[in-house]
């Protein structure tokens, strides 16, 4: 003790004054055990005991040795036993500076520890370490070597809190850092309260890279029609760093089954995408009974997006969504309520290329449109478009365009298609190609403009179009069956069309000034335009006749192009005059404070008020076309958008509703009209910092709200809402009370339509109010809703609600459709971490499925 005290009190001793030292004492360092220089540092003091061959470091002690980095309150190095001992310090705040041991990329925190340099074994008390997403707490730990650790009285959790939300408790476990954790009988503990949930053993892979493994299925008893079964069991393949593959399946006691194959791929700075294939064999009822039914449904989705930097002059992308029309209505494992409310599938695979140094660009597309109600499918395999941007061959030096000749520009477009029209039953069969059509169309034109009468702009134009078709029709009268037979023949046919036009337009401005009040000026912009177009009758020379009954004089006219992709040539001579009137009303309002330096505010009173019609000089009757009108405006600081459109007919109709060549007594008769209004409001509009939010968002516009009542995908182990990503801001939110400041948003939409056939009184077709929004009860409690009311029908439309609770390490979701044909709910609560994704409880009540 005297020696230690002397060393401690000596101010001139180098061991005390030097806080960082290298231990190079060959006399006490066994060369066969100490492999490298031990570098140490301490804030308060460093004591070397030469007799006992120990070194003591106190307060913020730190030792580095080979790949070991140890920090603690107290560290004692014993060269006789080849060990080091580390522990924390007790002060007024409690036990602090707990030892933190780091070796390579493995790090742990503990209450105290003993480490042997020679055997590389360690004895640890009060362990806390993190392996991947898993936190491990152990009462007593024995480290056998660098790759194996045995732990007593252990807790596993993915909660990052000092007091975990939950943990899995077990008496003993084996941990291989960076690879796996194997435990015996374990018990789930929630908020330090043991639950009756036990598991006999558990295996947790903890590699930081993706690994292959089995996906545990969930037991399902949700439908008496299909019996009991399991869902979402399968295997995950970690193919490589760029691609994975998931294979899952369902099976039920009545013979129904399903399978899903999904893959995600990504290559940095190149491309990324995902692929999903679903197939289900659904059986309802018992074989041999009248209510027995069976259906096979499938669904395919594929998305592919290239990196914009990978190839700036060419791009390949894909967005594919196709499958059985009844898939989402009959699926036993896809509760996508949104898809049951839509009646179309759309797909597109696109390749585009710009030819640098030329005005040409190319676009190659394969598309697919499917109506799930009619089960009709239209596909283009493929559609090729080549465009030539407008060129000005007569422009002056340096591209100067002053004269009408210099302003004359030419453009060219070539489009070719292979079009397939088929149905669900014939999809992916040879029959879908029997009625396929193909063709090609070329379009070119030129126009220019010049000043006329000082205030007018005169714009002449000429357009030429040539159509090629590689199939055509031929009609013949079958005397035996007394019907007209239409045959589709393969061969080349073509026709040409052209038209010319001339338009005259100008702008007229009217300004109204006010001397009193904040309203200073109203400006009316009036843009009239009159045009003339001429197109010959091209169909007349292609017309053929076919007998259509036993009467030889009963003839029907047709052309060989009638069923082609681009249709038949235009029929009838067109020699018409078009009239268009456009109106815009704007106002200028002075600031509230006349002495302020703020500029006058410009607002739009009427965004547009358009009228258009035409007069066909060549027609023998009904020369005037209906007058179309449209108008729209935005009110209440652009939060309310109102749009009105419709059509008015100047002619009367007969008792059958057919237009006749007599004008209405009231000149114009309203035939149809539609009115839409949209209004969005949120708590931010009433907050003190709304201007700050406006500046933060750029133009003050808000992003569209989350899909209300977003669907939970039962095949998603994490129970996250589709289309919603957990960002860093949401993750760091604290669960505190909002008091009276509760964020909310409301989106309102109104729609109405009117039709009048001229015979019966006008009727209202659509008259409905729709509303949706979000309510954030706390930073981690959210509620969403979406519904509507059909005023005409006197009933609520499709409605759904969504409740979400962020439970830190857990996630809770509840989606509910309270009534209607899609009445259902989806409940999920589970751990967020992918490592413990099977620790969950989900309950689903899908909509009633009708399989026929």
Short mmCIF file of C-alpha atoms in Angstrom, two decimals, residues 128-458:
data_model
loop_
_atom_site.label_atom_id
_atom_site.label_comp_id
_atom_site.label_asym_id
_atom_site.label_seq_id
_atom_site.Cartn_x
_atom_site.Cartn_y
_atom_site.Cartn_z
CA UNK A 128 -26.02 -5.95 -22.82
CA UNK A 129 -25.14 -6.44 -26.47
CA UNK A 130 -26.72 -5.88 -29.88
CA UNK A 131 -26.55 -8.39 -32.71
CA UNK A 132 -28.26 -7.03 -35.82
CA UNK A 133 -31.69 -5.84 -34.63
CA UNK A 134 -31.59 -7.99 -31.47
CA UNK A 135 -30.64 -6.68 -28.02
CA UNK A 136 -29.37 -9.34 -25.59
CA UNK A 137 -29.37 -8.95 -21.80
CA UNK A 138 -27.63 -11.61 -19.70
CA UNK A 139 -27.14 -12.02 -15.95
CA UNK A 140 -23.98 -14.13 -16.22
CA UNK A 141 -22.09 -14.76 -19.44
CA UNK A 142 -19.22 -17.04 -20.25
CA UNK A 143 -17.29 -16.28 -23.40
CA UNK A 144 -15.52 -19.44 -24.55
CA UNK A 145 -13.76 -17.87 -27.57
CA UNK A 146 -14.29 -15.25 -30.26
CA UNK A 147 -17.16 -17.22 -31.80
CA UNK A 148 -19.15 -18.76 -28.93
CA UNK A 149 -20.84 -17.22 -25.88
CA UNK A 150 -22.95 -19.00 -23.22
CA UNK A 151 -25.40 -16.89 -21.25
CA UNK A 152 -27.49 -17.49 -18.11
CA UNK A 153 -30.76 -15.71 -17.24
CA UNK A 154 -31.05 -14.06 -20.63
CA UNK A 155 -33.50 -11.64 -22.23
CA UNK A 156 -33.94 -11.04 -25.97
CA UNK A 157 -35.73 -8.01 -27.44
CA UNK A 158 -35.74 -5.64 -30.38
CA UNK A 159 -36.95 -2.73 -28.23
CA UNK A 160 -34.42 0.09 -28.03
CA UNK A 161 -35.75 1.42 -24.73
CA UNK A 162 -33.74 1.20 -21.53
CA UNK A 163 -36.70 -0.66 -20.03
CA UNK A 164 -37.83 -2.84 -22.99
CA UNK A 165 -41.48 -2.96 -24.07
CA UNK A 166 -41.18 -6.73 -24.25
CA UNK A 167 -38.59 -9.47 -24.13
CA UNK A 168 -38.21 -13.21 -24.48
CA UNK A 169 -36.85 -14.65 -21.24
CA UNK A 170 -34.94 -17.92 -20.99
CA UNK A 171 -32.59 -19.58 -18.49
CA UNK A 172 -29.74 -20.36 -20.85
CA UNK A 173 -28.70 -19.64 -24.41
CA UNK A 174 -25.84 -19.98 -26.84
CA UNK A 175 -24.83 -16.95 -28.91
CA UNK A 176 -22.52 -17.03 -31.91
CA UNK A 177 -21.82 -13.34 -32.68
CA UNK A 178 -22.91 -12.30 -36.15
CA UNK A 179 -24.48 -15.70 -36.87
CA UNK A 180 -27.15 -17.07 -34.54
CA UNK A 181 -28.74 -17.33 -31.11
CA UNK A 182 -30.01 -20.70 -29.85
CA UNK A 183 -32.18 -20.76 -26.72
CA UNK A 184 -34.08 -23.34 -24.69
CA UNK A 185 -37.55 -23.03 -23.17
CA UNK A 186 -38.57 -19.39 -23.35
CA UNK A 187 -41.36 -17.16 -22.09
CA UNK A 188 -42.75 -13.97 -23.68
CA UNK A 189 -42.78 -11.06 -21.20
CA UNK A 190 -44.74 -7.86 -21.91
CA UNK A 191 -44.00 -4.75 -19.81
CA UNK A 192 -42.18 -6.98 -17.27
CA UNK A 193 -45.32 -9.13 -16.89
CA UNK A 194 -44.87 -12.81 -17.89
CA UNK A 195 -47.46 -14.15 -20.33
CA UNK A 196 -48.71 -17.73 -20.68
CA UNK A 197 -46.94 -17.96 -24.04
CA UNK A 198 -44.01 -20.44 -23.95
CA UNK A 199 -41.89 -21.91 -26.69
CA UNK A 200 -39.79 -25.07 -26.17
CA UNK A 201 -36.82 -23.74 -28.11
CA UNK A 202 -35.95 -20.91 -30.49
CA UNK A 203 -33.41 -20.11 -33.18
CA UNK A 204 -32.66 -16.51 -34.17
CA UNK A 205 -30.42 -15.83 -37.19
CA UNK A 206 -28.54 -12.58 -36.57
CA UNK A 207 -26.42 -12.15 -39.64
CA UNK A 208 -26.36 -8.61 -41.00
CA UNK A 209 -26.72 -9.95 -44.53
CA UNK A 210 -29.81 -11.70 -45.86
CA UNK A 211 -29.98 -15.45 -45.30
CA UNK A 212 -32.29 -18.13 -46.60
CA UNK A 213 -34.78 -19.72 -44.25
CA UNK A 214 -38.25 -21.11 -43.65
CA UNK A 215 -41.29 -18.86 -43.24
CA UNK A 216 -43.56 -20.06 -40.44
CA UNK A 217 -47.21 -20.39 -41.59
CA UNK A 218 -50.16 -19.02 -39.65
CA UNK A 219 -53.14 -21.20 -38.68
CA UNK A 220 -56.43 -20.13 -40.25
CA UNK A 221 -59.97 -20.96 -39.18
CA UNK A 222 -61.60 -17.86 -40.71
CA UNK A 223 -63.89 -19.54 -43.25
CA UNK A 224 -66.22 -22.47 -42.73
CA UNK A 225 -66.58 -22.86 -46.50
CA UNK A 226 -62.94 -23.84 -46.98
CA UNK A 227 -62.34 -25.50 -43.61
CA UNK A 228 -59.26 -25.17 -41.49
CA UNK A 229 -55.80 -24.65 -42.94
CA UNK A 230 -52.63 -22.64 -42.88
CA UNK A 231 -51.48 -19.55 -44.74
CA UNK A 232 -48.21 -17.97 -45.81
CA UNK A 233 -45.91 -20.86 -45.10
CA UNK A 234 -42.88 -21.17 -47.32
CA UNK A 235 -39.20 -20.45 -47.83
CA UNK A 236 -37.12 -17.33 -48.37
CA UNK A 237 -34.14 -17.57 -50.73
CA UNK A 238 -31.36 -14.99 -50.34
CA UNK A 239 -30.00 -15.51 -53.84
CA UNK A 240 -27.32 -12.82 -53.76
CA UNK A 241 -26.74 -9.19 -52.79
CA UNK A 242 -28.93 -7.99 -55.67
CA UNK A 243 -31.88 -10.36 -55.68
CA UNK A 244 -34.09 -12.47 -53.41
CA UNK A 245 -36.97 -14.91 -53.87
CA UNK A 246 -39.92 -15.77 -51.61
CA UNK A 247 -42.13 -18.82 -52.14
CA UNK A 248 -45.26 -19.10 -49.99
CA UNK A 249 -48.31 -21.31 -49.99
CA UNK A 250 -51.74 -21.86 -48.44
CA UNK A 251 -53.68 -25.08 -47.96
CA UNK A 252 -57.17 -25.84 -46.59
CA UNK A 253 -59.01 -28.96 -45.55
CA UNK A 254 -61.61 -28.69 -48.35
CA UNK A 255 -58.92 -28.89 -51.03
CA UNK A 256 -58.43 -25.17 -51.71
CA UNK A 257 -54.83 -24.08 -52.06
CA UNK A 258 -52.75 -21.15 -53.24
CA UNK A 259 -49.18 -20.19 -53.96
CA UNK A 260 -47.27 -16.92 -54.21
CA UNK A 261 -43.87 -16.21 -55.70
CA UNK A 262 -42.28 -12.83 -55.16
CA UNK A 263 -38.88 -11.37 -55.83
CA UNK A 264 -37.15 -8.03 -55.27
CA UNK A 265 -34.05 -6.93 -57.09
CA UNK A 266 -31.87 -3.86 -57.06
CA UNK A 267 -28.56 -2.82 -58.54
CA UNK A 268 -27.26 0.53 -57.39
CA UNK A 269 -27.07 3.22 -60.07
CA UNK A 270 -28.64 0.79 -62.57
CA UNK A 271 -32.18 -0.37 -61.82
CA UNK A 272 -34.58 -1.75 -59.22
CA UNK A 273 -37.85 -3.65 -59.30
CA UNK A 274 -40.11 -6.33 -57.92
CA UNK A 275 -42.13 -9.26 -59.28
CA UNK A 276 -45.14 -11.05 -57.77
CA UNK A 277 -47.13 -14.03 -59.01
CA UNK A 278 -50.25 -15.30 -57.22
CA UNK A 279 -52.24 -18.41 -58.08
CA UNK A 280 -55.24 -19.76 -56.17
CA UNK A 281 -57.37 -22.87 -56.59
CA UNK A 282 -60.57 -22.01 -54.72
CA UNK A 283 -63.18 -24.64 -53.89
CA UNK A 284 -66.55 -23.98 -52.31
CA UNK A 285 -69.04 -26.60 -51.14
CA UNK A 286 -68.78 -30.37 -51.31
CA UNK A 287 -68.14 -32.30 -54.51
CA UNK A 288 -71.36 -33.88 -55.79
CA UNK A 289 -73.67 -31.27 -54.29
CA UNK A 290 -75.37 -28.43 -56.17
CA UNK A 291 -73.50 -25.72 -54.29
CA UNK A 292 -70.09 -27.12 -55.30
CA UNK A 293 -67.95 -24.69 -57.32
CA UNK A 294 -64.32 -24.39 -58.27
CA UNK A 295 -62.30 -21.55 -59.77
CA UNK A 296 -58.68 -20.89 -60.66
CA UNK A 297 -57.48 -17.30 -60.36
CA UNK A 298 -54.11 -15.68 -60.83
CA UNK A 299 -52.55 -12.25 -60.57
CA UNK A 300 -49.21 -10.94 -61.84
CA UNK A 301 -47.52 -7.67 -60.90
CA UNK A 302 -44.12 -6.44 -62.06
CA UNK A 303 -42.51 -3.06 -61.60
CA UNK A 304 -39.13 -2.03 -62.97
CA UNK A 305 -37.51 1.39 -62.71
CA UNK A 306 -34.13 2.37 -64.11
CA UNK A 307 -31.80 4.86 -62.49
CA UNK A 308 -32.01 8.17 -64.36
CA UNK A 309 -28.21 8.41 -64.39
CA UNK A 310 -27.69 4.97 -65.86
CA UNK A 311 -28.60 5.94 -69.43
CA UNK A 312 -29.87 9.49 -69.96
CA UNK A 313 -30.79 8.95 -73.64
CA UNK A 314 -32.66 5.67 -73.26
CA UNK A 315 -34.99 4.23 -70.67
CA UNK A 316 -36.65 0.88 -69.98
CA UNK A 317 -39.47 0.71 -67.43
CA UNK A 318 -42.33 -1.61 -66.61
CA UNK A 319 -45.55 -1.43 -64.62
CA UNK A 320 -47.50 -4.64 -65.08
CA UNK A 321 -50.73 -5.58 -63.34
CA UNK A 322 -52.77 -8.34 -64.91
CA UNK A 323 -54.65 -11.46 -63.95
CA UNK A 324 -58.09 -12.96 -63.48
CA UNK A 325 -60.84 -10.37 -63.33
CA UNK A 326 -62.32 -11.97 -60.19
CA UNK A 327 -59.02 -12.42 -58.35
CA UNK A 328 -59.50 -9.76 -55.67
CA UNK A 329 -63.20 -10.54 -55.26
CA UNK A 330 -62.63 -14.28 -54.78
CA UNK A 331 -59.14 -14.41 -53.25
CA UNK A 332 -58.86 -16.12 -49.86
CA UNK A 333 -55.63 -14.36 -48.92
CA UNK A 334 -55.65 -10.95 -50.60
CA UNK A 335 -57.89 -8.53 -48.70
CA UNK A 336 -57.22 -5.57 -50.96
CA UNK A 337 -60.42 -3.59 -50.54
CA UNK A 338 -59.22 -0.86 -52.90
CA UNK A 339 -58.97 -3.27 -55.80
CA UNK A 340 -62.54 -4.45 -55.30
CA UNK A 341 -63.67 -0.87 -55.95
CA UNK A 342 -61.82 -0.51 -59.26
CA UNK A 343 -62.77 -2.25 -62.47
CA UNK A 344 -59.59 -1.99 -64.51
CA UNK A 345 -56.12 -3.49 -64.67
CA UNK A 346 -53.50 -1.54 -66.61
CA UNK A 347 -50.02 -2.61 -67.65
CA UNK A 348 -47.24 -1.02 -69.62
CA UNK A 349 -43.73 -2.10 -70.59
CA UNK A 350 -41.92 0.77 -72.22
CA UNK A 351 -38.60 1.41 -73.93
CA UNK A 352 -37.77 4.90 -75.17
CA UNK A 353 -34.71 6.28 -76.87
CA UNK A 354 -33.60 9.71 -78.02
CA UNK A 355 -31.25 9.81 -80.98
CA UNK A 356 -28.74 12.45 -79.97
CA UNK A 357 -27.92 14.97 -82.67
CA UNK A 358 -31.13 14.30 -84.59
CA UNK A 359 -34.76 15.47 -84.15
CA UNK A 360 -35.91 11.84 -83.84
CA UNK A 361 -36.97 9.83 -80.81
CA UNK A 362 -38.51 6.39 -80.48
CA UNK A 363 -40.96 4.79 -78.08
CA UNK A 364 -41.71 1.05 -77.98
CA UNK A 365 -44.57 -0.01 -75.70
CA UNK A 366 -46.40 -3.21 -74.83
CA UNK A 367 -49.65 -2.34 -73.05
CA UNK A 368 -52.57 -4.14 -71.47
CA UNK A 369 -56.01 -2.87 -70.40
CA UNK A 370 -58.48 -5.16 -68.68
CA UNK A 371 -62.03 -4.47 -67.56
CA UNK A 372 -62.79 -6.70 -64.57
CA UNK A 373 -66.55 -6.21 -64.96
CA UNK A 374 -66.93 -7.13 -68.64
CA UNK A 375 -63.80 -9.36 -68.55
CA UNK A 376 -62.66 -7.82 -71.84
CA UNK A 377 -58.92 -7.44 -72.48
CA UNK A 378 -57.12 -5.20 -74.95
CA UNK A 379 -53.39 -5.58 -75.57
CA UNK A 380 -50.82 -4.01 -77.88
CA UNK A 381 -47.86 -6.30 -78.49
CA UNK A 382 -46.25 -3.94 -79.27
CA UNK A 383 -46.90 -0.33 -80.21
CA UNK A 384 -44.05 1.50 -81.93
CA UNK A 385 -43.95 5.29 -82.24
CA UNK A 386 -41.26 7.32 -84.00
CA UNK A 387 -41.45 11.10 -83.67
CA UNK A 388 -39.61 13.84 -85.46
CA UNK A 389 -39.62 17.06 -83.48
CA UNK A 390 -40.70 20.13 -85.39
CA UNK A 391 -37.98 21.37 -87.76
CA UNK A 392 -37.76 24.73 -89.53
CA UNK A 393 -35.95 24.17 -92.85
CA UNK A 394 -36.46 27.78 -94.04
CA UNK A 395 -35.21 29.49 -90.88
CA UNK A 396 -32.58 32.19 -91.30
CA UNK A 397 -29.01 32.13 -90.09
CA UNK A 398 -28.76 31.20 -86.43
CA UNK A 399 -32.33 29.87 -86.47
CA UNK A 400 -33.89 33.31 -86.92
CA UNK A 401 -37.67 33.10 -87.59
CA UNK A 402 -39.13 36.42 -88.64
CA UNK A 403 -41.08 35.88 -91.85
CA UNK A 404 -44.00 33.42 -92.30
CA UNK A 405 -41.79 31.24 -94.49
CA UNK A 406 -39.07 31.13 -91.86
CA UNK A 407 -41.67 30.19 -89.22
CA UNK A 408 -42.94 27.27 -91.29
CA UNK A 409 -42.28 24.10 -89.32
CA UNK A 410 -42.65 20.44 -90.26
CA UNK A 411 -43.27 17.43 -88.01
CA UNK A 412 -43.62 13.70 -88.60
CA UNK A 413 -45.04 10.81 -86.56
CA UNK A 414 -45.07 7.13 -87.39
CA UNK A 415 -47.10 4.72 -85.28
CA UNK A 416 -47.45 0.96 -85.67
CA UNK A 417 -49.54 -1.45 -83.57
CA UNK A 418 -50.29 -5.12 -83.16
CA UNK A 419 -53.64 -5.08 -81.36
CA UNK A 420 -55.30 -8.00 -79.57
CA UNK A 421 -58.87 -7.98 -78.27
CA UNK A 422 -59.72 -11.00 -76.14
CA UNK A 423 -61.48 -12.14 -72.96
CA UNK A 424 -60.57 -13.75 -69.65
CA UNK A 425 -61.42 -17.23 -70.94
CA UNK A 426 -59.19 -16.95 -74.02
CA UNK A 427 -56.34 -15.10 -72.27
CA UNK A 428 -52.97 -16.86 -72.79
CA UNK A 429 -54.48 -19.23 -75.35
CA UNK A 430 -54.03 -19.50 -79.11
CA UNK A 431 -57.50 -18.04 -79.72
CA UNK A 432 -56.43 -14.61 -78.52
CA UNK A 433 -54.31 -14.18 -81.65
CA UNK A 434 -57.01 -15.22 -84.13
CA UNK A 435 -58.73 -11.82 -84.08
CA UNK A 436 -55.52 -9.76 -83.76
CA UNK A 437 -55.19 -6.65 -85.92
CA UNK A 438 -52.09 -4.84 -87.13
CA UNK A 439 -51.40 -1.61 -88.95
CA UNK A 440 -49.25 1.46 -89.31
CA UNK A 441 -50.03 5.15 -89.62
CA UNK A 442 -47.90 8.05 -90.88
CA UNK A 443 -48.71 11.67 -90.08
CA UNK A 444 -46.99 14.84 -91.17
CA UNK A 445 -47.95 18.47 -91.36
CA UNK A 446 -46.79 22.03 -91.45
CA UNK A 447 -48.05 25.35 -90.14
CA UNK A 448 -46.94 28.92 -89.73
CA UNK A 449 -48.35 32.22 -88.50
CA UNK A 450 -48.33 35.86 -89.52
CA UNK A 451 -49.75 39.13 -88.30
CA UNK A 452 -52.95 40.36 -89.97
CA UNK A 453 -54.59 43.74 -89.54
CA UNK A 454 -52.05 44.60 -86.83
CA UNK A 455 -53.96 42.95 -83.94
CA UNK A 456 -54.75 39.52 -85.35
CA UNK A 457 -52.73 36.32 -85.77
CA UNK A 458 -53.39 34.26 -88.89
#
